[in-house]
Amino acid sequence: MVAVATASADAAGLRVLDPALADVDVEQVLAGEVDAHFHASASPRMLMPHSAQPRWLRLDPDQAWREGHWVLSIIRVPLRELSVYLPDGNGGWRERTASFFRPGGPDCAPHAYAFPLDAAAADMPVYIRIVHGGRLYLNLAVQSEDEFRRTERQFVVAITAGFTTLAVMLLMNLMFWLRLRESMYLTYVAFIAGLMGWTVFATGLAQQWWPALARWPVPGSPSGFLVALSMALMLHFVRQFVELARIDAPADRVLRVLALAFAALAGAYLLPGSGEWPPLAGASSLLFALLPPLLLGVLLRSGWRGSRAAWLFLVAWLPLGVLSGMRTLVGLGVLPPTPLNLFGPLGAVAFESVVLALGLAGHALELRLQRDRALRLAQIDPLTGALNRRAGEARLREMFEAAKARGVPFALMFLDMDRLKRINDNFSHDAGDLCLRVLVGRVQALMPPRAEVVRWGGDEFVLLLPGLFAADAEALAARMREALESTPVPFDGEELYISASIGVSSFDDQVDTPQELVRRADMALYALRRARRSDEAGRVGAEA
């Protein structure tokens, strides 16, 4: 009996031929000569033991097939050859063939082979001939056509989302590499692209959707080559991402040797017929058995030593490690095939790519911040925190050109601290340095947004004031002088009074260069000082 409502073939309706008769002729089976040798109660999820001979199944008819449209589906596991003999309603048979290792035909859907059942032949059984080689689980179901299509649509949406995610992550990190030129980003792209290629071949999608890709460029085992190469790249990426050479040199050497072994394995899989070599299969099994415990141990050890990158990679890798192991167990016939363990690795690869891409984005941001900090430190005067002269001249050129191009106001001050030499001579250079720092702090507290203080010389500063007219700058200079003179600077029990002379200039049509703007402010400063000295001399003469 076939369970038509639950999308699964009932055990009573599926029978398996006695293995002793597995090499029987097709004509004998279709003629019903061996029907008595089909054992009842075979499970729709059955373990097919290792066999070089074909295996025969018989699905008995169900009267429900007379109503609606029904489909026999077989999940796409690595079957070498699948032949389904469907009654045609006229007493004859329609043979439909498929193979996991050949391009898909009309009966090959994304996640299952699908064979429509003829309502007019609901009184005749369906015969299934399988050639599989190694152990594997076979998963059959009888579904309504609508249910089967709904399942396929859900699967297509899932794999499309997975491949789209992978493509976006690969493109993003390729752009990171082009921008930063750090080999880690290129390793990530190659590693995830390899895993993406492996999932395409391991799930049979390559053979189904891209027949040319299924035959190119690897003459041996494309799936074996891609997964071995991906593991070599992954281990190299882990070493870079976790910075193992710095954190744990012995663990770094272990992963380096394991990566070289996987690279050699990938090279072996390039050889024609390599997928059938027992020694290569044994070496591959050994390496893949060693990989999870070694990698897990290295990541945990590095994480305990304070590496956040190790914990991040562990979170990213664990789902793929678990699902890949399950996928291997399906191929060995230990686990039954389900959409999760057959096609779940694609989702796990997509998840891993997102987590690692976020980690790499954080790494790129940290590099950017480090670069910005280094650049800022290279531009800063270490004593006062103002821009140094080299950086200040570059900033002056930028602001001057912007004001000239947009026709906006731009003012500049030339500030010279008074009596710095006297402070140094009387109280020490530490006192003079303190006064310079206090001066810059008080000046910066009054400056508008986007303004900059530049240390031009020993006690000389240039203030860049975009957006200020000359009158505004003059008023600001007066407030600065008042702020500097109003509060003494305490030093070693003494009170030091500081002041500054400030010359102001502003951009207009008569100023052609930034240097001219500085020269005018400098001239204004010295004119101010001459006027102050003249006033002081006049007061002294009047008092005399």
Coordinates of C-alpha atoms in Angstrom, one line a residue:
M1 CA 0.0 0.0 0.0
V2 CA 1.3 3.5 -0.8
A3 CA 0.5 6.3 1.7
V4 CA -0.8 9.0 -0.6
A5 CA -1.4 11.7 2.0
T6 CA 1.9 11.7 3.8
A7 CA 4.3 11.8 0.9
S8 CA 6.0 8.5 1.8
A9 CA 5.9 5.0 0.4
D10 CA 4.4 2.6 2.9
A11 CA 6.5 -0.4 3.9
A12 CA 3.8 -2.8 2.7
G13 CA 3.9 -1.4 -0.8
L14 CA 7.6 -1.5 -1.4
R15 CA 9.4 -4.8 -1.9
V16 CA 13.1 -5.7 -2.6
L17 CA 14.3 -8.6 -4.7
D18 CA 16.4 -11.3 -3.2
P19 CA 20.0 -10.2 -3.6
A20 CA 20.9 -13.7 -5.0
L21 CA 18.8 -12.8 -8.1
A22 CA 20.1 -9.2 -8.5
D23 CA 21.7 -9.9 -11.9
V24 CA 18.4 -11.1 -13.4
D25 CA 17.5 -9.9 -16.9
V26 CA 15.2 -6.9 -17.2
E27 CA 12.8 -8.9 -19.4
Q28 CA 12.4 -11.5 -16.7
V29 CA 11.6 -8.8 -14.1
L30 CA 9.1 -7.0 -16.3
A31 CA 7.4 -10.3 -17.3
G32 CA 6.8 -11.0 -13.6
E33 CA 8.9 -14.1 -13.6
V34 CA 10.7 -13.2 -10.4
D35 CA 7.8 -11.5 -8.5
A36 CA 7.7 -14.3 -6.0
H37 CA 11.3 -13.4 -5.0
F38 CA 10.5 -9.8 -4.0
H39 CA 10.4 -9.6 -0.2
A40 CA 7.7 -7.6 1.5
S41 CA 8.0 -4.9 4.0
A42 CA 10.9 -3.0 2.6
S43 CA 11.3 0.4 4.2
P44 CA 11.1 3.5 1.9
R45 CA 14.2 4.6 3.8
M46 CA 16.4 1.6 3.3
L47 CA 20.1 0.9 3.7
M48 CA 21.6 -0.4 0.5
P49 CA 24.7 -2.5 1.5
H50 CA 27.8 -2.4 -0.6
S51 CA 27.3 -4.3 -3.9
A52 CA 28.7 -4.4 -7.3
Q53 CA 25.5 -6.0 -8.6
P54 CA 22.3 -4.1 -9.4
R55 CA 19.5 -4.1 -6.9
W56 CA 15.8 -4.4 -7.8
L57 CA 12.8 -2.9 -6.0
R58 CA 9.1 -3.2 -6.7
L59 CA 6.5 -0.6 -5.7
D60 CA 3.1 -2.2 -5.6
P61 CA 0.1 -0.2 -7.1
D62 CA -2.4 1.8 -5.0
Q63 CA -5.9 2.6 -6.1
A64 CA -5.4 6.2 -5.0
W65 CA -3.2 6.7 -8.0
R66 CA -6.3 6.7 -10.1
E67 CA -7.3 10.1 -8.8
G68 CA -5.1 13.2 -9.2
H69 CA -1.5 13.3 -10.3
W70 CA 1.1 11.3 -8.4
V71 CA 4.9 11.3 -8.5
L72 CA 7.5 8.7 -7.4
S73 CA 10.4 10.7 -5.9
I74 CA 13.8 9.4 -5.0
I75 CA 16.1 11.9 -3.2
R76 CA 19.3 12.5 -5.2
V77 CA 22.0 10.4 -3.4
P78 CA 25.2 9.3 -5.3
L79 CA 23.5 6.6 -7.4
R80 CA 25.7 5.4 -10.3
E81 CA 22.6 4.3 -12.3
L82 CA 18.9 4.5 -11.7
S83 CA 16.3 2.9 -14.0
V84 CA 12.6 3.1 -13.3
Y85 CA 10.1 1.0 -15.3
L86 CA 6.7 2.7 -15.3
P87 CA 3.6 1.0 -16.7
D88 CA 2.3 2.9 -19.7
G89 CA -1.4 1.8 -19.3
N90 CA -1.3 -0.4 -22.4
G91 CA 0.4 -3.4 -20.8
G92 CA 3.9 -2.2 -21.6
W93 CA 6.6 -0.3 -19.8
R94 CA 8.3 3.1 -20.1
E95 CA 11.9 3.0 -19.0
R96 CA 13.3 6.3 -17.4
T97 CA 17.0 6.4 -16.5
A98 CA 19.1 8.8 -14.4
S99 CA 22.4 9.0 -12.7
F100 CA 23.9 11.3 -10.0
F101 CA 27.1 11.5 -12.1
R102 CA 25.4 12.5 -15.4
P103 CA 23.7 15.7 -16.5
G104 CA 20.1 15.8 -15.3
G105 CA 17.3 14.8 -17.6
P106 CA 13.6 15.6 -17.6
D107 CA 13.1 13.4 -14.4
C108 CA 15.8 15.2 -12.4
A109 CA 14.5 18.0 -10.1
P110 CA 16.8 20.0 -7.9
H111 CA 16.7 17.7 -4.8
A112 CA 15.1 14.5 -6.1
Y113 CA 14.4 12.3 -9.1
A114 CA 10.8 12.5 -10.0
F115 CA 8.8 10.0 -12.1
P116 CA 5.1 10.6 -12.8
L117 CA 2.8 7.7 -12.2
D118 CA 0.2 7.0 -14.9
A119 CA -3.4 6.9 -13.4
A120 CA -4.4 4.5 -16.2
A121 CA -1.8 2.0 -15.0
A122 CA -2.7 2.0 -11.3
D123 CA -3.1 -1.8 -11.4
M124 CA 0.5 -2.5 -12.3
P125 CA 3.6 -2.2 -10.1
V126 CA 6.6 0.0 -10.7
Y127 CA 10.0 -1.7 -11.0
I128 CA 13.2 0.1 -9.9
R129 CA 16.8 -1.0 -10.8
I130 CA 19.6 0.6 -8.9
V131 CA 23.4 0.4 -9.3
H132 CA 25.2 2.1 -6.4
G133 CA 28.5 0.5 -5.5
G134 CA 29.1 1.6 -1.9
R135 CA 26.7 1.6 1.0
L136 CA 24.0 4.2 0.9
Y137 CA 20.6 5.0 2.2
L138 CA 17.8 5.1 -0.4
N139 CA 14.9 7.5 0.3
L140 CA 11.7 7.0 -1.8
A141 CA 8.3 8.7 -1.5
V142 CA 5.1 8.9 -3.4
Q143 CA 3.7 12.4 -3.4
S144 CA 1.0 14.4 -5.1
E145 CA 2.3 16.5 -7.9
D146 CA 1.4 19.7 -6.1
E147 CA 3.1 18.6 -3.0
F148 CA 6.2 17.6 -4.9
R149 CA 6.4 21.0 -6.7
R150 CA 5.9 22.8 -3.5
T151 CA 8.8 21.0 -1.9
E152 CA 11.0 21.7 -4.9
R153 CA 10.1 25.4 -4.9
Q154 CA 11.0 25.6 -1.2
F155 CA 14.3 23.9 -2.0
V156 CA 15.0 26.2 -4.9
V157 CA 14.4 29.3 -2.8
A158 CA 16.7 27.9 -0.1
I159 CA 19.6 27.1 -2.5
T160 CA 19.1 30.4 -4.3
A161 CA 19.3 32.3 -1.0
G162 CA 22.4 30.3 -0.1
F163 CA 24.2 31.0 -3.4
T164 CA 23.2 34.6 -3.4
T165 CA 24.6 35.0 0.1
L166 CA 27.9 33.4 -0.9
A167 CA 28.2 35.5 -4.0
V168 CA 27.7 38.7 -2.0
M169 CA 30.2 37.7 0.6
L170 CA 32.7 36.7 -2.0
L171 CA 32.3 40.0 -3.9
M172 CA 32.5 42.1 -0.7
N173 CA 35.8 40.4 0.4
L174 CA 37.2 40.5 -3.0
M175 CA 36.7 44.3 -2.9
F176 CA 38.4 44.3 0.6
W177 CA 41.4 42.5 -1.0
L178 CA 41.5 44.9 -3.9
R179 CA 41.5 47.8 -1.5
L180 CA 43.7 46.5 1.3
R181 CA 45.9 44.0 -0.6
E182 CA 46.0 41.7 2.4
S183 CA 46.4 38.1 1.3
M184 CA 44.0 36.9 4.1
Y185 CA 41.0 38.3 2.1
L186 CA 42.1 36.6 -1.1
T187 CA 42.5 33.3 0.9
Y188 CA 39.0 33.7 2.2
V189 CA 37.6 34.2 -1.3
A190 CA 39.4 31.1 -2.6
F191 CA 38.4 29.1 0.5
I192 CA 34.7 29.9 0.3
A193 CA 34.6 29.7 -3.5
G194 CA 36.1 26.2 -3.2
L195 CA 33.5 25.1 -0.6
M196 CA 30.8 26.6 -2.8
G197 CA 32.1 24.5 -5.7
W198 CA 32.2 21.4 -3.6
T199 CA 28.6 21.8 -2.5
V200 CA 27.6 22.1 -6.1
F201 CA 29.3 18.9 -7.1
A202 CA 28.6 17.0 -3.8
T203 CA 24.9 17.6 -4.1
G204 CA 24.8 16.8 -7.8
L205 CA 23.7 20.3 -8.8
A206 CA 26.6 20.7 -11.2
Q207 CA 25.8 17.6 -13.1
Q208 CA 22.2 18.6 -13.3
W209 CA 22.3 22.3 -14.1
W210 CA 25.7 22.8 -15.7
P211 CA 26.6 19.7 -17.7
A212 CA 29.8 21.3 -19.1
L213 CA 30.9 22.2 -15.6
A214 CA 30.4 18.6 -14.5
R215 CA 33.0 17.5 -17.0
W216 CA 35.5 20.5 -16.6
P217 CA 38.2 21.1 -15.7
V218 CA 39.0 18.1 -13.4
P219 CA 39.5 14.8 -15.2
G220 CA 39.6 12.8 -11.9
S221 CA 37.2 13.5 -9.0
P222 CA 35.9 17.1 -9.0
S223 CA 34.1 16.8 -5.7
G224 CA 37.2 15.3 -4.0
F225 CA 39.5 17.9 -5.6
L226 CA 37.4 20.8 -4.5
V227 CA 36.8 19.7 -0.9
A228 CA 40.5 18.8 -0.4
L229 CA 41.6 22.1 -1.9
S230 CA 39.0 24.0 0.2
M231 CA 40.3 22.3 3.4
A232 CA 43.9 23.3 2.5
L233 CA 42.8 26.9 1.9
M234 CA 40.6 26.9 5.1
L235 CA 43.6 25.8 7.2
H236 CA 45.8 28.5 5.7
F237 CA 43.0 31.0 6.3
V238 CA 42.7 29.9 10.0
R239 CA 46.4 30.4 10.5
Q240 CA 46.2 34.0 9.1
F241 CA 42.8 34.9 10.7
V242 CA 43.7 33.6 14.2
E243 CA 47.4 34.8 13.9
L244 CA 48.6 31.4 15.0
A245 CA 52.2 32.1 14.2
R246 CA 52.2 34.8 16.9
I247 CA 49.8 33.2 19.4
D248 CA 50.7 29.5 19.3
A249 CA 53.7 28.5 17.1
P250 CA 53.3 24.7 17.7
A251 CA 49.7 24.7 16.7
D252 CA 50.6 26.8 13.6
R253 CA 53.0 24.1 12.5
V254 CA 50.4 21.4 13.0
L255 CA 47.9 23.2 10.8
R256 CA 50.6 24.0 8.2
V257 CA 51.5 20.3 7.8
L258 CA 47.8 19.4 7.6
A259 CA 47.2 22.0 5.0
L260 CA 50.1 20.7 2.9
A261 CA 48.6 17.2 3.2
F262 CA 45.2 18.4 1.9
A263 CA 46.9 20.2 -0.9
A264 CA 48.7 17.0 -1.9
L265 CA 45.4 15.2 -1.7
A266 CA 43.7 17.8 -4.0
G267 CA 46.5 17.3 -6.5
A268 CA 46.0 13.5 -6.4
Y269 CA 42.3 14.0 -7.2
L270 CA 43.3 15.7 -10.4
L271 CA 44.5 12.5 -11.8
P272 CA 42.1 10.6 -14.1
G273 CA 40.2 7.8 -12.4
S274 CA 41.4 8.9 -8.9
G275 CA 37.9 8.8 -7.5
E276 CA 38.1 4.9 -7.8
W277 CA 41.5 4.4 -6.1
P278 CA 41.1 2.6 -2.7
P279 CA 44.4 3.9 -1.3
L280 CA 43.4 7.5 -2.1
A281 CA 40.0 7.0 -0.5
G282 CA 41.8 5.6 2.6
A283 CA 44.2 8.6 2.8
S284 CA 41.3 11.0 2.3
S285 CA 39.3 9.3 5.0
L286 CA 42.2 9.5 7.4
L287 CA 42.8 13.2 6.7
F288 CA 39.1 14.1 7.1
A289 CA 39.0 12.1 10.3
L290 CA 42.0 14.0 11.7
L291 CA 40.7 17.4 10.7
P292 CA 37.8 18.0 13.1
P293 CA 39.6 17.1 16.4
L294 CA 42.8 18.9 15.4
L295 CA 41.1 22.0 14.3
L296 CA 38.8 22.0 17.3
G297 CA 41.7 21.6 19.6
V298 CA 43.7 24.4 18.0
L299 CA 40.7 26.8 18.1
L300 CA 39.9 26.1 21.7
R301 CA 43.5 26.4 22.7
S302 CA 43.9 29.7 20.9
G303 CA 40.5 30.9 22.3
W304 CA 41.7 30.2 25.8
R305 CA 44.8 32.2 25.1
G306 CA 42.7 35.2 24.4
S307 CA 42.1 35.1 20.6
R308 CA 38.6 36.4 19.8
A309 CA 39.2 35.4 16.2
A310 CA 39.5 31.7 17.2
W311 CA 36.1 31.8 18.9
L312 CA 34.6 33.5 15.9
F313 CA 35.9 30.9 13.5
L314 CA 34.7 28.1 15.8
V315 CA 31.2 29.5 15.7
A316 CA 31.4 29.9 11.9
W317 CA 32.8 26.4 11.2
L318 CA 30.9 24.2 13.6
P319 CA 27.6 23.9 11.6
L320 CA 29.6 23.1 8.4
G321 CA 31.7 20.6 10.3
V322 CA 28.7 18.8 11.7
L323 CA 26.7 18.8 8.5
S324 CA 29.6 17.7 6.4
G325 CA 30.2 14.8 8.8
M326 CA 26.5 13.9 8.4
R327 CA 26.8 14.1 4.6
T328 CA 29.8 11.8 4.7
L329 CA 27.8 9.3 6.9
V330 CA 24.9 9.4 4.4
G331 CA 27.4 8.4 1.7
L332 CA 28.7 5.6 3.9
G333 CA 25.2 4.4 4.5
V334 CA 25.2 5.1 8.2
L335 CA 22.6 7.9 8.2
P336 CA 19.4 8.1 6.1
P337 CA 19.3 10.9 3.5
T338 CA 17.2 14.0 4.4
P339 CA 17.2 17.4 2.8
L340 CA 19.1 18.7 5.9
N341 CA 22.0 16.3 5.7
L342 CA 22.1 16.2 1.9
F343 CA 21.8 19.9 1.1
G344 CA 22.4 21.5 4.5
P345 CA 26.1 22.0 3.9
L346 CA 25.2 24.7 1.4
G347 CA 23.4 26.7 4.1
A348 CA 26.3 26.0 6.5
V349 CA 28.8 27.3 4.0
A350 CA 26.6 30.4 3.5
F351 CA 26.4 30.9 7.3
E352 CA 30.2 30.4 7.6
S353 CA 30.8 32.9 4.9
V354 CA 28.6 35.6 6.6
V355 CA 30.2 35.1 10.0
L356 CA 33.7 35.2 8.7
A357 CA 32.9 38.1 6.4
L358 CA 31.7 40.0 9.4
G359 CA 34.9 39.1 11.2
L360 CA 37.0 40.2 8.2
A361 CA 35.0 43.4 8.0
G362 CA 35.8 44.1 11.6
H363 CA 39.4 43.3 10.8
A364 CA 39.3 45.8 7.9
L365 CA 37.8 48.4 10.2
E366 CA 40.5 47.8 12.8
L367 CA 43.1 48.2 10.1
R368 CA 41.5 51.4 9.0
L369 CA 41.4 52.7 12.6
Q370 CA 45.0 51.8 13.1
R371 CA 46.0 53.5 9.9
D372 CA 44.0 56.6 10.8
R373 CA 45.6 56.6 14.3
A374 CA 49.0 56.3 12.8
L375 CA 48.3 59.0 10.3
R376 CA 46.9 61.2 12.9
L377 CA 49.9 60.6 15.2
A378 CA 52.2 61.5 12.2
Q379 CA 50.3 64.8 11.9
I380 CA 50.2 65.8 15.5
D381 CA 52.7 67.8 17.5
P382 CA 53.5 65.5 20.4
L383 CA 53.8 68.4 23.0
T384 CA 50.7 70.4 22.4
G385 CA 48.4 68.1 20.4
A386 CA 48.1 70.7 17.6
L387 CA 48.7 69.8 14.0
N388 CA 52.4 69.8 13.1
R389 CA 53.6 72.2 10.4
R390 CA 53.7 69.7 7.6
A391 CA 50.2 68.5 8.2
G392 CA 49.0 72.1 8.9
E393 CA 50.4 73.4 5.5
A394 CA 48.5 70.6 3.7
R395 CA 45.3 71.4 5.6
L396 CA 45.8 75.1 4.9
R397 CA 46.0 74.4 1.1
E398 CA 42.8 72.3 1.2
M399 CA 40.8 75.0 3.1
F400 CA 42.2 77.8 0.9
E401 CA 41.3 76.0 -2.3
A402 CA 37.9 75.2 -1.0
A403 CA 37.2 78.8 0.0
K404 CA 38.5 80.0 -3.4
A405 CA 36.4 77.5 -5.4
R406 CA 33.1 78.1 -3.4
G407 CA 33.5 81.7 -2.7
V408 CA 33.1 81.2 1.1
P409 CA 34.8 83.1 3.9
F410 CA 38.1 81.9 5.3
A411 CA 40.2 83.6 8.0
L412 CA 43.6 82.8 9.5
M413 CA 45.3 83.9 12.7
F414 CA 49.0 83.9 13.4
L415 CA 49.5 83.6 17.2
D416 CA 52.8 84.1 19.0
M417 CA 53.1 83.4 22.7
D418 CA 54.6 86.3 24.7
R419 CA 57.6 85.9 27.0
L420 CA 58.1 82.1 26.5
K421 CA 61.9 82.5 26.7
R422 CA 61.6 84.4 30.0
I423 CA 59.4 81.6 31.5
N424 CA 61.9 79.0 30.3
D425 CA 64.8 80.9 31.8
N426 CA 63.1 81.7 35.1
F427 CA 61.1 78.6 35.8
S428 CA 62.6 75.8 33.5
H429 CA 61.6 74.3 30.2
D430 CA 59.0 72.1 31.9
A431 CA 57.1 75.3 32.8
G432 CA 57.4 76.6 29.3
D433 CA 56.1 73.3 27.9
L434 CA 53.1 73.4 30.3
C435 CA 52.3 77.0 29.3
L436 CA 52.3 76.0 25.6
R437 CA 49.9 73.1 26.3
V438 CA 47.6 75.3 28.3
L439 CA 47.7 78.0 25.6
V440 CA 46.6 75.4 22.9
G441 CA 43.9 74.0 25.1
R442 CA 42.4 77.4 25.9
V443 CA 42.5 78.4 22.2
Q444 CA 40.9 75.2 21.0
A445 CA 38.1 75.6 23.5
L446 CA 37.0 78.8 21.8
M447 CA 37.5 77.7 18.2
P448 CA 34.4 77.0 15.9
P449 CA 33.8 73.5 14.3
R450 CA 36.2 72.5 11.5
A451 CA 38.9 74.9 12.7
E452 CA 42.4 73.7 13.2
V453 CA 45.4 74.8 15.4
V454 CA 48.8 74.3 13.8
R455 CA 52.1 74.6 15.6
W456 CA 54.1 76.6 13.1
G457 CA 57.3 77.0 15.1
G458 CA 58.5 76.9 18.7
D459 CA 56.0 79.4 20.2
E460 CA 54.2 80.3 17.0
F461 CA 50.8 78.9 16.0
V462 CA 48.6 79.3 12.9
L463 CA 44.8 79.0 13.4
L464 CA 42.8 78.0 10.3
L465 CA 39.2 79.3 10.5
P466 CA 37.0 78.2 7.6
G467 CA 33.6 80.0 7.4
L468 CA 34.8 83.2 9.4
F469 CA 34.8 86.7 8.0
A470 CA 37.6 89.1 9.1
A471 CA 35.4 90.9 11.7
D472 CA 34.4 87.5 13.3
A473 CA 38.0 86.5 13.4
E474 CA 39.1 89.8 15.1
A475 CA 36.4 89.4 17.7
L476 CA 37.5 85.8 18.3
A477 CA 41.1 86.9 18.7
A478 CA 40.1 89.4 21.4
R479 CA 38.2 86.6 23.3
M480 CA 41.3 84.4 23.0
R481 CA 43.6 87.0 24.4
E482 CA 41.3 87.6 27.3
A483 CA 41.0 83.8 28.0
L484 CA 44.8 83.4 28.0
E485 CA 45.4 86.4 30.3
S486 CA 42.5 86.0 32.7
T487 CA 43.7 82.8 34.6
P488 CA 47.2 82.1 35.7
V489 CA 48.9 78.7 35.1
P490 CA 49.9 77.0 38.4
F491 CA 53.4 75.5 38.4
D492 CA 55.5 74.3 41.3
G493 CA 53.8 76.7 43.8
E494 CA 54.0 79.6 41.4
E495 CA 51.4 81.3 39.2
L496 CA 52.5 81.9 35.6
Y497 CA 50.7 84.4 33.5
I498 CA 50.6 83.8 29.8
S499 CA 49.5 86.0 26.9
A500 CA 49.9 86.0 23.1
S501 CA 50.0 88.4 20.2
I502 CA 47.6 87.5 17.4
G503 CA 47.5 88.8 13.8
V504 CA 44.5 88.2 11.6
S505 CA 44.1 88.0 7.9
S506 CA 41.2 86.8 5.7
F507 CA 40.7 85.5 2.2
D508 CA 39.8 88.0 -0.5
D509 CA 40.4 88.7 -4.2
Q510 CA 43.8 90.2 -3.4
V511 CA 45.1 86.9 -1.9
D512 CA 46.3 84.4 -4.5
T513 CA 48.1 81.8 -2.4
P514 CA 47.8 80.3 1.1
Q515 CA 51.3 81.6 1.8
E516 CA 50.2 85.1 1.2
L517 CA 47.4 84.6 3.7
V518 CA 49.9 83.5 6.4
R519 CA 52.3 86.4 5.5
R520 CA 49.5 88.9 5.9
A521 CA 48.6 87.5 9.3
D522 CA 52.2 87.6 10.4
M523 CA 52.6 91.2 9.3
A524 CA 49.4 92.1 11.2
L525 CA 50.9 90.4 14.3
Y526 CA 54.1 92.4 14.1
A527 CA 52.2 95.6 13.4
L528 CA 50.2 94.9 16.6
R529 CA 53.4 94.3 18.6
R530 CA 54.9 97.5 17.2
A531 CA 51.8 99.5 18.2
R532 CA 51.8 97.9 21.6
R533 CA 55.5 98.8 22.2
S534 CA 54.9 102.3 21.0
D535 CA 52.0 102.6 23.5
E536 CA 54.1 101.3 26.3
A537 CA 57.0 103.7 25.4
G538 CA 54.5 106.6 25.4
R539 CA 53.2 105.6 28.8
V540 CA 56.7 105.4 30.2
G541 CA 57.6 108.8 28.8
A542 CA 54.4 110.3 30.2
E543 CA 55.1 108.9 33.6
A544 CA 58.7 110.2 33.5

